[in-house]
PDB file of C-alpha atoms in Angstrom:
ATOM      1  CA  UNK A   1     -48.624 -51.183 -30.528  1.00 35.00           C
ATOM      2  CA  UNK A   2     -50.531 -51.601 -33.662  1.00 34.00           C
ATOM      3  CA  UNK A   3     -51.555 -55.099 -32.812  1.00 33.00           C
ATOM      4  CA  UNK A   4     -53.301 -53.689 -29.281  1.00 37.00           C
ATOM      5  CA  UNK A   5     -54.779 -50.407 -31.301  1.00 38.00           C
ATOM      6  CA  UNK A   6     -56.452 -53.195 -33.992  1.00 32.00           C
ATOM      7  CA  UNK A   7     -57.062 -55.205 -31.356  1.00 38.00           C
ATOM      8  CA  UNK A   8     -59.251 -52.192 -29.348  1.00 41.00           C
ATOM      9  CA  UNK A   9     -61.042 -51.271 -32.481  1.00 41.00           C
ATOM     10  CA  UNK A  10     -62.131 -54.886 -33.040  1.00 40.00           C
ATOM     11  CA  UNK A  11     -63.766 -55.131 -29.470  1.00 40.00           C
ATOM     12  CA  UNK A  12     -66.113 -52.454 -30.464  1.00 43.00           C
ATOM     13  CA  UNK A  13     -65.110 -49.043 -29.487  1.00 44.00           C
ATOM     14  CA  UNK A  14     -66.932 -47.060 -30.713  1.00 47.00           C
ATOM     15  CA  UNK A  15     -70.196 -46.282 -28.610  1.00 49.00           C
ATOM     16  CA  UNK A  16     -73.274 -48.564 -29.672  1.00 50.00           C
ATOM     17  CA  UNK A  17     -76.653 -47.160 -28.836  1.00 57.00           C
ATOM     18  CA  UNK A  18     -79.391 -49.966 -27.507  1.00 57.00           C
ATOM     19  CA  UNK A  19     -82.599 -50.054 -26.119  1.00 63.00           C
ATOM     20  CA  UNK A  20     -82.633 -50.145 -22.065  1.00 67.00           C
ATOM     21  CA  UNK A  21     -83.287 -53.586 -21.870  1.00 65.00           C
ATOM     22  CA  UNK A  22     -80.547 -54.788 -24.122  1.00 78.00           C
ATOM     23  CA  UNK A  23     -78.193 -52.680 -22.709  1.00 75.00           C
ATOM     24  CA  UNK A  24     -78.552 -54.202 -19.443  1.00 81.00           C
ATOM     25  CA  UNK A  25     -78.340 -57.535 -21.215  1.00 84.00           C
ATOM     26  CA  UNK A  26     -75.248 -56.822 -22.458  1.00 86.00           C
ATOM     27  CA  UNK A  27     -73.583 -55.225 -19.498  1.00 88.00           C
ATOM     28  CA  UNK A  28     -74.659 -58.811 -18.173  1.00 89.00           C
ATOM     29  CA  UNK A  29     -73.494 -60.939 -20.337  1.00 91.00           C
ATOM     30  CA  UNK A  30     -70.047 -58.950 -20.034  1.00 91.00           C
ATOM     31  CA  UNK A  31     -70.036 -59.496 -16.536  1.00 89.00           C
ATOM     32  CA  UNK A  32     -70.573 -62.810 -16.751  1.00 90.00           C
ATOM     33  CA  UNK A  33     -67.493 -63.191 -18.741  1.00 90.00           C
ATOM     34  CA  UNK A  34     -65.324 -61.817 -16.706  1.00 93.00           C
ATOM     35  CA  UNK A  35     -63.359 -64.281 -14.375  1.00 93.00           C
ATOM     36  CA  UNK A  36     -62.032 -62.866 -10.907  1.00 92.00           C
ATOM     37  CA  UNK A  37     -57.986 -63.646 -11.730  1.00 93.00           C
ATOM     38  CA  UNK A  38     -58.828 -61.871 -15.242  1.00 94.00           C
ATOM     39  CA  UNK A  39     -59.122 -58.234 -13.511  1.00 97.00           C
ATOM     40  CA  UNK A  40     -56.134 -56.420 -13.188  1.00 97.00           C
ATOM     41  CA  UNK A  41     -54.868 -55.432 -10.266  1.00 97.00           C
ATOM     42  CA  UNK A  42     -53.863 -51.840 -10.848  1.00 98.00           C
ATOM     43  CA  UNK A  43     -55.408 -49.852 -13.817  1.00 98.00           C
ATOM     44  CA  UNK A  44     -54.074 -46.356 -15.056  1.00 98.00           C
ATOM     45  CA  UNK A  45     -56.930 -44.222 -16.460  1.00 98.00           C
ATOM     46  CA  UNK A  46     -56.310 -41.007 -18.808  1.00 97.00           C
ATOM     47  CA  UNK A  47     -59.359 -39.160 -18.719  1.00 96.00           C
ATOM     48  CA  UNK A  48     -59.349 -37.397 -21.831  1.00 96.00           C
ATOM     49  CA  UNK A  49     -62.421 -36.018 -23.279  1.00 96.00           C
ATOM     50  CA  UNK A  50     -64.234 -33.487 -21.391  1.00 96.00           C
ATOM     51  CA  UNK A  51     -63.432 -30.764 -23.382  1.00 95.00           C
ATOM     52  CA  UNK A  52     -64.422 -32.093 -26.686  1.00 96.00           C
ATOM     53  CA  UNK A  53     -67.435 -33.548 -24.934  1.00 97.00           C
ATOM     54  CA  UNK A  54     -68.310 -30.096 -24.231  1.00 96.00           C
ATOM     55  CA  UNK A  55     -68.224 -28.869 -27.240  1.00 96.00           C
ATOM     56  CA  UNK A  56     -70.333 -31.503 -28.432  1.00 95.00           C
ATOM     57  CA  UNK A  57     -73.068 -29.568 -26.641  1.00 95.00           C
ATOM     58  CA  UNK A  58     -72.210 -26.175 -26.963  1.00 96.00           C
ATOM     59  CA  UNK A  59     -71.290 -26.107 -23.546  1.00 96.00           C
ATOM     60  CA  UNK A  60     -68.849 -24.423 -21.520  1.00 95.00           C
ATOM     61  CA  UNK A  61     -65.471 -25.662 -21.007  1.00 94.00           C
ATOM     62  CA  UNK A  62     -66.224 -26.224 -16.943  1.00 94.00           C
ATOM     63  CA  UNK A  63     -69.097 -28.010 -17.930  1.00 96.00           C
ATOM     64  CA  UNK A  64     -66.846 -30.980 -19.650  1.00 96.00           C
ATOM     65  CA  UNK A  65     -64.183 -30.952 -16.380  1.00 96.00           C
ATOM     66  CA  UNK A  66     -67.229 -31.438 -14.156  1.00 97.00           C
ATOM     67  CA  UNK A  67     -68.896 -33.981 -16.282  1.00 97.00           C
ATOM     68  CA  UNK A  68     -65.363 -35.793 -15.979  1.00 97.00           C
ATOM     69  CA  UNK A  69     -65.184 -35.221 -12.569  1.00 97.00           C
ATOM     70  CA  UNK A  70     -68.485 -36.785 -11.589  1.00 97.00           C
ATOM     71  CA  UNK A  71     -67.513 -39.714 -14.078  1.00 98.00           C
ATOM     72  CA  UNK A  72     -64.408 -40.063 -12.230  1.00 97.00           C
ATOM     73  CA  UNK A  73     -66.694 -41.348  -9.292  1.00 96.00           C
ATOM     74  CA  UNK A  74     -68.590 -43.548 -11.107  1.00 97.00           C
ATOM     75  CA  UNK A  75     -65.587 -45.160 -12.847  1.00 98.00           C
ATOM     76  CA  UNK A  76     -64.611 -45.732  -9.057  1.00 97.00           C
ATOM     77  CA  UNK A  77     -67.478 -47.361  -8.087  1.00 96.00           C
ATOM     78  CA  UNK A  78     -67.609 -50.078 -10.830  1.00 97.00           C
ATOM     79  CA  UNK A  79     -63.697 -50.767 -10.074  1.00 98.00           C
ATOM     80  CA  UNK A  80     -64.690 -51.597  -6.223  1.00 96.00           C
ATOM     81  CA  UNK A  81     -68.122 -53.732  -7.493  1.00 95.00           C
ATOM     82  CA  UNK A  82     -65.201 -55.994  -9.825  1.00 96.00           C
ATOM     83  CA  UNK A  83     -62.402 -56.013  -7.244  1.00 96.00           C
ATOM     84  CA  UNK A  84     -59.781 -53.884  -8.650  1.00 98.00           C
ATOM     85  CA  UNK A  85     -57.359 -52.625  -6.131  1.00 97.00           C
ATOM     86  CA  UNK A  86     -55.691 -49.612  -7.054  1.00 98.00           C
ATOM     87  CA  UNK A  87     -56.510 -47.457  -9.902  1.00 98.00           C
ATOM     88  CA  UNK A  88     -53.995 -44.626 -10.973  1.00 98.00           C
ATOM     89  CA  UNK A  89     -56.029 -41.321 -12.980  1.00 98.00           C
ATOM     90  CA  UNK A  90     -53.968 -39.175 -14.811  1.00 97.00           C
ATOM     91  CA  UNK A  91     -56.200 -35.775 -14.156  1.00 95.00           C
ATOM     92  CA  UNK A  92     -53.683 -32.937 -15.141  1.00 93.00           C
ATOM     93  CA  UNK A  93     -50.609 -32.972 -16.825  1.00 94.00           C
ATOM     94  CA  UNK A  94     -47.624 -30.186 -16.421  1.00 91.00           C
ATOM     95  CA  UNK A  95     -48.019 -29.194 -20.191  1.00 90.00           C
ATOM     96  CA  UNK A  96     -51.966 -28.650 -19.351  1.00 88.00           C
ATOM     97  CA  UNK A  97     -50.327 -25.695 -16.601  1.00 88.00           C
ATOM     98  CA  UNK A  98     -49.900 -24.316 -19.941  1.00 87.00           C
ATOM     99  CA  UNK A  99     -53.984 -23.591 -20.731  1.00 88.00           C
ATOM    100  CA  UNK A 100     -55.756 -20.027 -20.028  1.00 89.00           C
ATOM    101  CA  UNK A 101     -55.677 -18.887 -16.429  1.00 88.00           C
ATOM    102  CA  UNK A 102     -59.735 -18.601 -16.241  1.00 90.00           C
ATOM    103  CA  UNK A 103     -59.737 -22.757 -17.468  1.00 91.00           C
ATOM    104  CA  UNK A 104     -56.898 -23.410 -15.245  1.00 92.00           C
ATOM    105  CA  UNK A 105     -58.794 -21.965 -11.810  1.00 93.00           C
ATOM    106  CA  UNK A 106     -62.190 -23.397 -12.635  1.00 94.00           C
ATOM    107  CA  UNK A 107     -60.187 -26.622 -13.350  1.00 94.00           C
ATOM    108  CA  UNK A 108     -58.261 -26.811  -9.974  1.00 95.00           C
ATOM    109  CA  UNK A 109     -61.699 -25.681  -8.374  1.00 95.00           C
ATOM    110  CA  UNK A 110     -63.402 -28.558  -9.936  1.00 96.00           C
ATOM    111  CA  UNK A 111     -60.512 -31.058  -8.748  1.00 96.00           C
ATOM    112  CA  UNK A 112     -60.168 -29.986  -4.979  1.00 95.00           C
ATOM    113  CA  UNK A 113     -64.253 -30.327  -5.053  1.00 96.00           C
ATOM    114  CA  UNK A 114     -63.311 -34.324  -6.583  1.00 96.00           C
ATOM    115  CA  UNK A 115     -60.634 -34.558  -3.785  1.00 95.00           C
ATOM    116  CA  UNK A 116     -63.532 -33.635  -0.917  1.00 94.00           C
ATOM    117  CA  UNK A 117     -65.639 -36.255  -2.319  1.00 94.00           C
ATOM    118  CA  UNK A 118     -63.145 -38.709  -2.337  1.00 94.00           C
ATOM    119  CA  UNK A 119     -62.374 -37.806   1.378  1.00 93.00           C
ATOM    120  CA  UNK A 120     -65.870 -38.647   1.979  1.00 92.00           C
ATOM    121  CA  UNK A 121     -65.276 -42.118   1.808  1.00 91.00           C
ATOM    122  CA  UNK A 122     -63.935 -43.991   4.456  1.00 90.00           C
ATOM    123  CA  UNK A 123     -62.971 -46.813   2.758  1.00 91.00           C
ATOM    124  CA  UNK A 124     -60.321 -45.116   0.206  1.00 95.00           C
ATOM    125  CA  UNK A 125     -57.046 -44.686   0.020  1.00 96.00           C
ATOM    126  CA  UNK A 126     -55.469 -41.607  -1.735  1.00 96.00           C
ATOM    127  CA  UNK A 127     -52.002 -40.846  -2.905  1.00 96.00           C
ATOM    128  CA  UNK A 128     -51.039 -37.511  -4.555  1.00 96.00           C
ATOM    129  CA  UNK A 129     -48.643 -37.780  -8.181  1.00 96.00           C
ATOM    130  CA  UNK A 130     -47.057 -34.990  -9.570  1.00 95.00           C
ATOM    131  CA  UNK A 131     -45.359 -31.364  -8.346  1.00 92.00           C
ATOM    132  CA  UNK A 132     -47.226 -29.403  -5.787  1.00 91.00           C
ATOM    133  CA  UNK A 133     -45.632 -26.397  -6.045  1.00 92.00           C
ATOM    134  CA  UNK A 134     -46.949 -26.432  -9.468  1.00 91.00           C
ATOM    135  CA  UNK A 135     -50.515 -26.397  -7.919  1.00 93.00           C
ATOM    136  CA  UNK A 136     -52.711 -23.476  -5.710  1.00 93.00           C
ATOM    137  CA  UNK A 137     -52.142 -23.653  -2.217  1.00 94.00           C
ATOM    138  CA  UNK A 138     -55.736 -24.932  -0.950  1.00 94.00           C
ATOM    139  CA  UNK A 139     -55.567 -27.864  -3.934  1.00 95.00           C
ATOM    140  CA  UNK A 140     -52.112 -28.704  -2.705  1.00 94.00           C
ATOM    141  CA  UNK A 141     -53.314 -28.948   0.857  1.00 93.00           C
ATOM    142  CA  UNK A 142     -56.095 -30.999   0.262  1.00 93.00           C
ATOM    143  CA  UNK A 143     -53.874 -33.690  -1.514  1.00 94.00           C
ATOM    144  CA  UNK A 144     -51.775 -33.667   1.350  1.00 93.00           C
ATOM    145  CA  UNK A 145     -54.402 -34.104   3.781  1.00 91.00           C
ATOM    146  CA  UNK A 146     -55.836 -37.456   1.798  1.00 92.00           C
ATOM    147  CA  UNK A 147     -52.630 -38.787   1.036  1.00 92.00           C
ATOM    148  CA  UNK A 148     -51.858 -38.556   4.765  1.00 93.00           C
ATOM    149  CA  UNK A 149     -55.300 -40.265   6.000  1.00 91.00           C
ATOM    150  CA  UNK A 150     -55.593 -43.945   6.671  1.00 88.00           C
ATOM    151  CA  UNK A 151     -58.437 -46.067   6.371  1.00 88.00           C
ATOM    152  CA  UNK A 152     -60.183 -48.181   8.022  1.00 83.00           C
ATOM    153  CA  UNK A 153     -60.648 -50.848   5.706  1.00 88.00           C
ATOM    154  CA  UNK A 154     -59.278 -50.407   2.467  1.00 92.00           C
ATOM    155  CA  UNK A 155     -61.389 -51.143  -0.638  1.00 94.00           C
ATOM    156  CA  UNK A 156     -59.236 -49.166  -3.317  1.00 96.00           C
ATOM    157  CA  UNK A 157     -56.380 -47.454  -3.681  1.00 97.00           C
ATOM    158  CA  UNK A 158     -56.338 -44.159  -5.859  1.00 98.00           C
ATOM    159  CA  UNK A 159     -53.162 -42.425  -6.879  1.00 98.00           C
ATOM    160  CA  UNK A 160     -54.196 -39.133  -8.735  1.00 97.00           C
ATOM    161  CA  UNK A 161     -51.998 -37.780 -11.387  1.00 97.00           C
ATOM    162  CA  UNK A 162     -51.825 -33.496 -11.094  1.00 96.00           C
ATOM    163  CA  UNK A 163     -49.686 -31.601 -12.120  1.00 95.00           C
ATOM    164  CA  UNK A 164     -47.989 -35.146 -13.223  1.00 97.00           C
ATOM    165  CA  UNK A 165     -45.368 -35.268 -15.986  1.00 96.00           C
ATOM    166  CA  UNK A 166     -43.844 -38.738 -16.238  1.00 96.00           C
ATOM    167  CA  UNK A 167     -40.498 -37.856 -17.281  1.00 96.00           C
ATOM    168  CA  UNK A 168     -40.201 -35.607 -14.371  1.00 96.00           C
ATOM    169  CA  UNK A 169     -41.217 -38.518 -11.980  1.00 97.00           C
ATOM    170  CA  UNK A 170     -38.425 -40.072 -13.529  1.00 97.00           C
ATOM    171  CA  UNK A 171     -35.601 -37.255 -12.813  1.00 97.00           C
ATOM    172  CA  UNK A 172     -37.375 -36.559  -9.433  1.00 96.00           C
ATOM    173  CA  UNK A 173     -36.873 -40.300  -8.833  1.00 97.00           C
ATOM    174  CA  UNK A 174     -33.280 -40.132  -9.761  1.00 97.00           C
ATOM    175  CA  UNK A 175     -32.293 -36.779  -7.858  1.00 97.00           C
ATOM    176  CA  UNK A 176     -34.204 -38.526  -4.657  1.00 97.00           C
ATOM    177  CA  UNK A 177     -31.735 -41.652  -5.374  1.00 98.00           C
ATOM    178  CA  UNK A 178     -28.506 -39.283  -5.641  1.00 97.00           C
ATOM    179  CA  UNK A 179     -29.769 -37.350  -2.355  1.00 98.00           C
ATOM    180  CA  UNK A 180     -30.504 -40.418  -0.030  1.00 97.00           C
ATOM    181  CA  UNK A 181     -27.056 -41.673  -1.200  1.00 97.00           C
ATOM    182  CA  UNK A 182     -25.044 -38.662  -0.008  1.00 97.00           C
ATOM    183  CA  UNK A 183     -26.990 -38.733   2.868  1.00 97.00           C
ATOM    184  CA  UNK A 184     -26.150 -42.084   3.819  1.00 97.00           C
ATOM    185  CA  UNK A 185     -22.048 -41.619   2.813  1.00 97.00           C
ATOM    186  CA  UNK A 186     -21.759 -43.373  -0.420  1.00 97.00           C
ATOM    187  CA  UNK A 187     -19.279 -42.603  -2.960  1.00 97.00           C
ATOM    188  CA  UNK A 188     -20.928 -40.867  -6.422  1.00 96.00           C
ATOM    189  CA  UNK A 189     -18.782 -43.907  -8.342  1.00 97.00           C
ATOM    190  CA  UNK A 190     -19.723 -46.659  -6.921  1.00 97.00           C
ATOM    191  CA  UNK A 191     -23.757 -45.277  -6.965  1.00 97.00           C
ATOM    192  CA  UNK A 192     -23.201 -45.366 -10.834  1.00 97.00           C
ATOM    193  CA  UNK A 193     -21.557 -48.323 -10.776  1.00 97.00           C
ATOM    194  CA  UNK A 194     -24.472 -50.375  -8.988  1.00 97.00           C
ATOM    195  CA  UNK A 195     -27.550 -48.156  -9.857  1.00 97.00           C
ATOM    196  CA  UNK A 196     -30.387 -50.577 -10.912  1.00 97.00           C
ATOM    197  CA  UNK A 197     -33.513 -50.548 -12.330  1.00 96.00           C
ATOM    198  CA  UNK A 198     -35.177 -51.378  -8.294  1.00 96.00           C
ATOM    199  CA  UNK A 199     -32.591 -48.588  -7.338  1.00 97.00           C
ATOM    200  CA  UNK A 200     -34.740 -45.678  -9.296  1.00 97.00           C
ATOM    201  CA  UNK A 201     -38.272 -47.773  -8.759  1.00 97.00           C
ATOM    202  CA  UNK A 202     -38.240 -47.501  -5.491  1.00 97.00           C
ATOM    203  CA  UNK A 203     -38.311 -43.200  -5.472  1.00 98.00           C
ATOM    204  CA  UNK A 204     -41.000 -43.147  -8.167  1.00 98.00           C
ATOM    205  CA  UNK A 205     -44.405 -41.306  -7.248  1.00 97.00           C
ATOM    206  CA  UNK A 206     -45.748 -44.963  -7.473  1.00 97.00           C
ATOM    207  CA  UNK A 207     -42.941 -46.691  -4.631  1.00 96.00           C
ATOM    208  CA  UNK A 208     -44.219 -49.859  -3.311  1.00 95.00           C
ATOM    209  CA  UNK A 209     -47.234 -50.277  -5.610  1.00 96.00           C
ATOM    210  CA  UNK A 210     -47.441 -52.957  -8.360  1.00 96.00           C
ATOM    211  CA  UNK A 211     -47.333 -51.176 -11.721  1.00 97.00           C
ATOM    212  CA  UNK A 212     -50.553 -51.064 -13.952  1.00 98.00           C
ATOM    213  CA  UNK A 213     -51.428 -54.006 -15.538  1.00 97.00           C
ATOM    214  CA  UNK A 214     -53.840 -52.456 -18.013  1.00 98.00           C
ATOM    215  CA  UNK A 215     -53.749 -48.655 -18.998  1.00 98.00           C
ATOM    216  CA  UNK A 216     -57.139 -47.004 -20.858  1.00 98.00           C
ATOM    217  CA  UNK A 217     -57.181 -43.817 -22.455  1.00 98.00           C
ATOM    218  CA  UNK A 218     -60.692 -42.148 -23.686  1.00 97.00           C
ATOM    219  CA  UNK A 219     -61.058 -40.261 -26.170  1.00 95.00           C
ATOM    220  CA  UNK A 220     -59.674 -41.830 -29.439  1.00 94.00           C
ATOM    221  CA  UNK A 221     -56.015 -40.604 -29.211  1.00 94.00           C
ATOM    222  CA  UNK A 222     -53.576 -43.677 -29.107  1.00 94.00           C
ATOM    223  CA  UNK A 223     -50.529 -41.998 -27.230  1.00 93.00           C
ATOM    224  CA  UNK A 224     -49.602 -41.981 -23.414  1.00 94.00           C
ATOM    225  CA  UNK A 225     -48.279 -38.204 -23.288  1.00 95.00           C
ATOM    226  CA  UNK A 226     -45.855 -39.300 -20.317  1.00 95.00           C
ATOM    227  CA  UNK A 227     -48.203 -40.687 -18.363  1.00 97.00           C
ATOM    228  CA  UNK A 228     -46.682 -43.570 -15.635  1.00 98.00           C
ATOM    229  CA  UNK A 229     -43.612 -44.479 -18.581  1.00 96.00           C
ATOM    230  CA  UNK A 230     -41.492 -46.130 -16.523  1.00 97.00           C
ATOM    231  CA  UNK A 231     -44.195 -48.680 -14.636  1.00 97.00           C
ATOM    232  CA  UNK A 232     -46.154 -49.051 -18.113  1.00 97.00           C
ATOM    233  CA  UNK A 233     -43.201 -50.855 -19.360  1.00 95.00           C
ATOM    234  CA  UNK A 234     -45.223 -54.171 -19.270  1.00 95.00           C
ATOM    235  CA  UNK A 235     -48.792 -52.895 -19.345  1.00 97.00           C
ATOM    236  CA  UNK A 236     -51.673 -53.599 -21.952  1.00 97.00           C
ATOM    237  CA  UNK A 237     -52.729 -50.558 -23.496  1.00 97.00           C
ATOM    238  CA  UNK A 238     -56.377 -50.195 -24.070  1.00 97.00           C
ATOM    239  CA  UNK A 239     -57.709 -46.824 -26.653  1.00 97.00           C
ATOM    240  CA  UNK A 240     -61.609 -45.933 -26.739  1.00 96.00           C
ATOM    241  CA  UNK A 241     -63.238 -43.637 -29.222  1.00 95.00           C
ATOM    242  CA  UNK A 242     -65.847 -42.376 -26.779  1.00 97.00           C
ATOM    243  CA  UNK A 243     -64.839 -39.310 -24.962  1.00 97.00           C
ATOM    244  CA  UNK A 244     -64.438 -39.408 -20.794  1.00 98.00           C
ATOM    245  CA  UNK A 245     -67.891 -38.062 -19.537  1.00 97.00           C
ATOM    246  CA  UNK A 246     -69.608 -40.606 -21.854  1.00 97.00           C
ATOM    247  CA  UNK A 247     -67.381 -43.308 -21.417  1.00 97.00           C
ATOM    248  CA  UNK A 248     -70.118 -46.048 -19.665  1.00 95.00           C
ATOM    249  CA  UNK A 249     -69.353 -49.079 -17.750  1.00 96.00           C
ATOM    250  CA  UNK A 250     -70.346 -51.458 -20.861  1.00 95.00           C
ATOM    251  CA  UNK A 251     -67.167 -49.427 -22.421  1.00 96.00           C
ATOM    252  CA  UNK A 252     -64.995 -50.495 -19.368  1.00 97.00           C
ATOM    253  CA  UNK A 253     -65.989 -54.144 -19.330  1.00 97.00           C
ATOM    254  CA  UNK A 254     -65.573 -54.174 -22.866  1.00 96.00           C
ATOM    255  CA  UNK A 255     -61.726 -52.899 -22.156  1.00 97.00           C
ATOM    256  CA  UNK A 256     -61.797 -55.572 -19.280  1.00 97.00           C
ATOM    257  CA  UNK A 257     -62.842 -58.657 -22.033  1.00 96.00           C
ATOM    258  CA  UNK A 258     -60.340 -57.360 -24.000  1.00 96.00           C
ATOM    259  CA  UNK A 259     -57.697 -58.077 -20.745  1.00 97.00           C
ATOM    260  CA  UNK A 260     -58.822 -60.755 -19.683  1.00 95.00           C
ATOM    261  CA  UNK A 261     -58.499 -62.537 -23.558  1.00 94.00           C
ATOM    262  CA  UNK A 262     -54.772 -61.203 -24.289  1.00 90.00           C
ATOM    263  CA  UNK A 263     -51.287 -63.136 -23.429  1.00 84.00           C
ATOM    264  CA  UNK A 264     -49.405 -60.945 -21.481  1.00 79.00           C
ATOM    265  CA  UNK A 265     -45.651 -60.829 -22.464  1.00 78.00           C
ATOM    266  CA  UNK A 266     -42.412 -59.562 -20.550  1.00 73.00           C
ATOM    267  CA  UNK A 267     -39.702 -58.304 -22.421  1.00 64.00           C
ATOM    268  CA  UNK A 268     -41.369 -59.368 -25.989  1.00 59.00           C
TER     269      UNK A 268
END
């Protein structure tokens, strides 16, 4: 783990201010870098930030979520321009149920409004993570609603993390095993005796999808507070200094180069 946070800091981080024009040329010149089989399939984003963003600016709390929200959207839009196909963000954890009630309504408020926007386009694919009794009733519906539309013509796949705690995905994925095997006749012994790692992957939140080849968390902190830590197992890890709602696309290819120039190992 040292090796990748090193590794991060070395591609340079931390946010470098340029004139317009060199900007672009840089965000060019990254592009240009990038080979198609170099972008991962499935990237899991922790978007962690806002509220220190806000406070940058004296701002109000809401003001950061919103900012994070509307980055959220961009983020997806430069995943579909490079071809990624699914994209896992990790929007609110079960210890984050444990904030103020007045940040925790303006915060679900904020996240149904991302959900209509998402449901806006045609061309997206949603799947709901986490425990929905956890959440208010209209957020909860919503969720359901997108997870249950298909589209037309799928560009991207989103899975979005709320009310998401990984090692409950895990014992949810477990009790979901044990159920289905009752169901079905099977003695509690034997179940034991053959369970396998496939056995408990497929009943995760994630069931049929490839796991995330690349995982990026904003913000500076280099930890993955539970998010996806069974299908991270193999992932590159990725940690940026700048904060979600001013992480830019030149920040993203920059975690792409940094993909695209590692040597992916299983098991070592």
């Amino acid at each position: 783990m040292c090796a990748v946070v090193v590794q991060a800091r070395k591609s340079g981080e931390s946010p470098v201010e340029l004139p317009g024009f060199l900007y672009g040329f840089y965000e060019r010149k990254l592009l240009r870098s990038l080979k198609q089989d170099q972008i991962p399939r499935h990237i899991g984003v922790m978007v962690d930030g806002n509220r220190r963003w806000a406070r940058q600016f004296n701002a109000p709390t809401s003001q950061g979520h919103q900012a994070g929200a509307d980055k959220i959207h961009e983020f997806l839009g430069w995943c579909q321009e490079l071809g990624v196909k699914v994209v896992t963000l990790y929007m609110l954890s079960t210890d984050n149920m444990n904030r103020s009630g007045e940040e925790l309504d303006l915060l679900m408020g904020i996240i149904a409004n991302t959900m209509d926007r998402l449901d806006e386009d045609a061309d997206v694919s949603v799947h709901a993570m986490g425990a929905p009794e956890l959440l208010p009733d209209y957020l909860a519906e919503r969720l359901n609603k997108l997870t249950a539309r298909t589209p037309v013509h799928e560009k991207i796949h989103v899975n979005v993390a709320v009310g998401y705690g990984g090692r409950r995905e895990i014992v949810d994925a477990v009790r979901e095993l044990l159920h289905d095997a009752v169901a079905k006749g099977r003695n509690m012994s034997d179940v034991a005796d053959e369970l396998s790692v496939d056995d408990i992957s497929r009943f995760l939140y994630t069931r049929g999808q490839p796991d995330p080849d690349l995982v990026i968390r904003t913000s500076g902190e280099q930890r993955l507070s539970g998010f996806l830590m069974w299908q991270s197992a193999y992932s590159e890890f990725y940690f940026c200094e700048a904060l979600w709602p001013a992480f830019r696309k030149v920040d993203f290819l920059r975690a792409l180069r940094d993909y695209a120039g590692r040597q992916r190992r299983y098991g070592t």
